[in-house]
Coordinates of C-alpha atoms in Angstrom, one line a residue:
M1 CA 39.3 97.5 -186.3
L2 CA 41.0 95.2 -188.9
A3 CA 42.1 92.9 -186.2
C4 CA 39.7 89.9 -187.2
G5 CA 38.6 91.0 -190.6
F6 CA 41.3 90.6 -193.2
G7 CA 39.5 87.8 -195.3
L8 CA 42.1 85.0 -195.1
L9 CA 40.7 81.6 -195.5
A10 CA 40.8 79.6 -192.3
L11 CA 43.4 76.7 -192.8
P12 CA 44.6 74.2 -190.3
V13 CA 48.0 74.7 -188.7
A14 CA 50.5 72.3 -190.4
A15 CA 52.5 70.0 -188.3
G16 CA 55.8 71.8 -187.3
E17 CA 54.4 75.3 -188.1
P18 CA 54.4 77.7 -185.1
Q19 CA 51.2 78.0 -183.1
G20 CA 51.5 81.9 -183.2
V21 CA 53.6 85.0 -182.7
V22 CA 54.2 86.7 -179.5
E23 CA 55.8 90.4 -179.7
L24 CA 56.5 91.4 -176.1
F25 CA 57.0 95.2 -175.6
T26 CA 59.2 95.6 -172.4
S27 CA 61.7 97.7 -170.6
Q28 CA 64.6 97.4 -168.4
G29 CA 63.2 100.4 -166.5
C30 CA 59.9 98.8 -165.7
S31 CA 59.5 96.9 -162.3
S32 CA 56.6 94.8 -163.9
C33 CA 58.5 93.6 -166.8
P34 CA 60.8 90.9 -165.4
P35 CA 58.1 88.5 -164.9
A36 CA 57.0 89.0 -168.6
D37 CA 60.8 88.7 -169.8
A38 CA 60.8 85.2 -168.0
A39 CA 57.5 84.3 -169.6
L40 CA 58.9 84.9 -172.9
K41 CA 61.8 82.8 -172.2
T42 CA 59.4 80.0 -171.4
L43 CA 57.6 80.4 -174.7
I44 CA 60.9 80.5 -176.6
D45 CA 62.0 77.1 -174.6
D46 CA 58.7 75.5 -175.5
G47 CA 59.4 76.3 -179.1
K48 CA 55.8 76.4 -180.2
V49 CA 55.6 80.0 -181.2
V50 CA 57.8 82.8 -182.6
A51 CA 58.7 85.1 -179.8
L52 CA 60.2 88.4 -179.8
S53 CA 61.1 91.1 -177.3
Y54 CA 61.0 94.8 -178.4
H55 CA 62.7 97.1 -175.8
V56 CA 61.1 100.4 -175.7
D57 CA 62.5 103.7 -174.6
Y58 CA 59.7 105.8 -173.0
W59 CA 60.6 104.6 -169.4
N60 CA 64.1 105.9 -169.7
Y61 CA 63.2 108.9 -167.5
L62 CA 62.8 106.8 -164.5
G63 CA 66.6 106.6 -163.9
W64 CA 67.8 104.0 -166.2
A65 CA 68.3 104.1 -170.2
D66 CA 67.4 100.7 -171.4
T67 CA 70.4 99.4 -173.2
L68 CA 68.5 97.4 -175.8
A69 CA 65.8 100.0 -176.5
S70 CA 65.3 101.6 -179.8
K71 CA 63.0 104.4 -181.2
D72 CA 61.7 101.9 -183.9
N73 CA 60.6 99.5 -181.2
T74 CA 58.6 102.2 -179.5
A75 CA 57.1 103.2 -182.9
R76 CA 56.1 99.6 -183.6
Q77 CA 54.2 99.5 -180.3
Y78 CA 52.5 102.8 -181.0
A79 CA 51.5 101.6 -184.4
Y80 CA 49.9 98.6 -182.9
A81 CA 48.0 100.9 -180.5
K82 CA 46.7 102.7 -183.4
M83 CA 45.6 99.4 -185.0
L84 CA 44.0 98.4 -181.8
G85 CA 42.1 101.4 -181.2
R86 CA 43.9 102.3 -178.0
N87 CA 44.9 105.7 -176.8
G88 CA 48.1 104.7 -175.2
V89 CA 50.6 102.0 -174.7
Y90 CA 51.9 100.0 -171.7
T91 CA 54.6 97.5 -170.5
P92 CA 54.7 94.6 -170.4
Q93 CA 52.2 94.2 -173.6
A94 CA 52.1 91.1 -175.6
V95 CA 50.9 91.4 -179.0
L96 CA 49.4 88.1 -180.4
N97 CA 49.5 87.4 -184.0
G98 CA 49.2 91.1 -184.7
R99 CA 45.6 91.0 -183.8
D100 CA 45.3 91.3 -180.1
H101 CA 47.0 92.1 -176.8
I102 CA 47.4 90.9 -173.3
N103 CA 49.6 91.4 -170.3
G104 CA 53.0 90.0 -171.2
A105 CA 53.4 88.2 -167.8
D106 CA 50.2 86.1 -168.2
L107 CA 51.7 83.1 -169.7
A108 CA 48.5 81.1 -169.3
G109 CA 46.5 83.8 -171.0
I110 CA 48.8 83.9 -173.9
N111 CA 48.6 80.4 -174.6
R112 CA 44.8 80.2 -174.1
R113 CA 44.3 83.3 -176.4
L114 CA 46.6 81.8 -179.1
T115 CA 44.7 78.5 -179.1
E116 CA 41.5 80.4 -179.1
M117 CA 42.9 82.5 -182.3
T118 CA 43.7 79.2 -184.1
G119 CA 40.2 78.0 -183.5
K120 CA 38.7 81.1 -185.0
G121 CA 41.0 81.1 -188.2
Q122 CA 43.2 83.8 -186.7
G123 CA 46.3 81.8 -186.5
L124 CA 49.1 81.2 -188.9
A125 CA 47.6 79.9 -192.0
V126 CA 50.5 80.6 -194.6
P127 CA 53.7 78.4 -194.4
V128 CA 56.9 80.3 -193.9
S129 CA 60.4 78.9 -193.8
A130 CA 63.9 80.2 -193.4
T131 CA 67.1 78.1 -193.9
V132 CA 70.7 79.1 -193.7
R133 CA 72.8 77.8 -196.7
K134 CA 76.3 78.7 -196.8
D135 CA 76.4 82.5 -197.3
E136 CA 72.6 82.8 -197.8
V137 CA 69.3 83.0 -195.8
D138 CA 66.6 81.3 -198.2
I139 CA 63.2 82.4 -197.3
K140 CA 60.2 80.7 -198.7
V141 CA 56.5 81.8 -198.3
G142 CA 53.7 79.4 -199.4
A143 CA 50.3 79.9 -201.0
G144 CA 47.4 81.7 -199.3
S145 CA 44.9 84.4 -199.7
G146 CA 45.4 88.2 -199.9
K147 CA 48.5 90.4 -199.7
A148 CA 51.0 91.0 -197.0
N149 CA 54.7 92.5 -196.3
V150 CA 57.4 90.1 -195.7
V151 CA 59.1 91.5 -192.6
V152 CA 62.4 90.4 -191.2
V153 CA 63.0 91.0 -187.6
Y154 CA 66.7 90.7 -186.5
F155 CA 67.2 89.8 -182.7
D156 CA 70.0 88.5 -180.4
R157 CA 69.3 85.2 -178.8
E158 CA 70.3 86.2 -175.4
Q159 CA 71.8 89.2 -173.7
Q160 CA 72.5 89.5 -169.9
V161 CA 72.3 93.1 -168.6
E162 CA 73.1 94.5 -165.1
V163 CA 70.6 97.1 -164.3
K164 CA 72.4 99.8 -162.2
K165 CA 69.7 102.2 -161.7
G166 CA 65.8 102.8 -161.8
E167 CA 63.0 100.4 -160.6
N168 CA 65.0 97.3 -161.5
G169 CA 68.3 98.7 -160.1
G170 CA 70.6 96.1 -158.6
K171 CA 69.3 93.1 -160.8
K172 CA 71.1 91.1 -163.4
I173 CA 68.4 90.1 -166.1
S174 CA 68.6 87.6 -169.2
Y175 CA 66.9 89.0 -172.1
W176 CA 65.8 86.8 -175.2
H177 CA 65.3 87.4 -178.7
S178 CA 65.8 91.1 -178.2
V179 CA 65.0 92.8 -181.4
R180 CA 67.7 95.1 -182.9
D181 CA 66.4 96.0 -186.3
I182 CA 63.2 95.3 -188.6
Q183 CA 63.3 95.3 -192.4
T184 CA 60.5 95.0 -194.8
I185 CA 62.1 93.0 -197.8
G186 CA 59.2 92.5 -200.2
M187 CA 55.5 91.9 -201.0
W188 CA 53.5 88.6 -201.2
D189 CA 50.5 88.4 -203.2
G190 CA 49.0 85.0 -202.2
T191 CA 51.2 83.0 -204.6
P192 CA 54.4 81.1 -203.5
A193 CA 57.5 83.4 -203.2
N194 CA 61.1 83.1 -202.5
F195 CA 63.4 85.8 -201.1
I196 CA 67.2 85.6 -200.5
L197 CA 69.1 87.5 -197.8
P198 CA 72.9 87.5 -197.0
A199 CA 73.6 85.3 -194.1
S200 CA 75.9 88.0 -192.7
V201 CA 72.7 89.9 -191.6
L202 CA 72.3 87.4 -188.8
N203 CA 75.6 88.4 -187.3
E204 CA 78.6 85.5 -186.9
G205 CA 78.4 83.3 -184.0
K206 CA 75.5 81.5 -182.1
N207 CA 73.6 84.8 -181.0
G208 CA 72.3 86.2 -183.8
G209 CA 69.0 85.3 -185.5
C210 CA 66.0 86.7 -187.3
A211 CA 62.1 86.1 -187.3
V212 CA 60.3 86.4 -190.7
L213 CA 56.7 87.7 -190.3
L214 CA 54.0 87.6 -193.1
Q215 CA 52.2 90.6 -192.0
K216 CA 49.2 92.6 -193.4
M217 CA 49.1 96.2 -193.1
K218 CA 46.4 98.5 -192.5
D219 CA 48.2 101.4 -194.1
N220 CA 51.8 102.1 -194.7
E221 CA 52.7 102.5 -191.3
T222 CA 50.1 100.6 -189.4
P223 CA 50.7 96.7 -188.9
G224 CA 47.9 94.3 -188.8
A225 CA 47.5 90.4 -188.7
I226 CA 50.4 88.0 -189.1
L227 CA 49.5 85.2 -191.5
G228 CA 52.7 83.2 -191.1
A229 CA 55.9 83.3 -189.4
T230 CA 59.2 81.4 -188.6
T231 CA 62.6 82.1 -186.9
V232 CA 66.2 81.0 -188.0
M233 CA 69.4 81.2 -186.0
A234 CA 72.9 82.1 -187.4
D235 CA 74.0 78.6 -186.1
K236 CA 71.6 77.2 -188.6
T237 CA 69.1 75.7 -186.2
A238 CA 65.6 76.9 -186.9
N239 CA 62.7 77.2 -184.7

């Protein structure tokens, strides 16, 4: 497929730039997911990657409706499956740099695979930054090669959920960087670009945030390689 063949020049990752993007597809109703949710928290604490948690809704029939799930999250996972040439989806699945996938609980494997990707020129080669200034979020995308969408993924920093039924019934689980909305805000054509969003999109307080993904598309509905990324929080601290 197109996972490794997008024609981007291999560039070193600049100091301070994220080493990769980890998109975890998870569910409160999946007994295999809590270790992956914990692994994502470790990645967030390490601060070296952009880490996002997409709760999917296809396990709701097991007896517990995931309180953070959305059809859009499920659709994104199925779109990745199409790009990867897979017939189905699973949880916990971690998609790395929009190019490959691995079990989301395999923390060592995730870190190893991201290192390998960087060595092969499949890392984050285009600088992306996002800064909160008063009532605006100022997004800057640097120079590179090719074309890509500028995608903003809105999330909540942390939420604790008491799962009362299903495979995880009786557990109180903390979820980090749970995605609540995804929005494409523009296109990038290889030249430096600037985008402005109202700061209100992050939600007030310290729990709101967003990731900015510079992502190629196979077609209008199928995501591909992520070329650059960053996160910013409503309290003005960036990761």
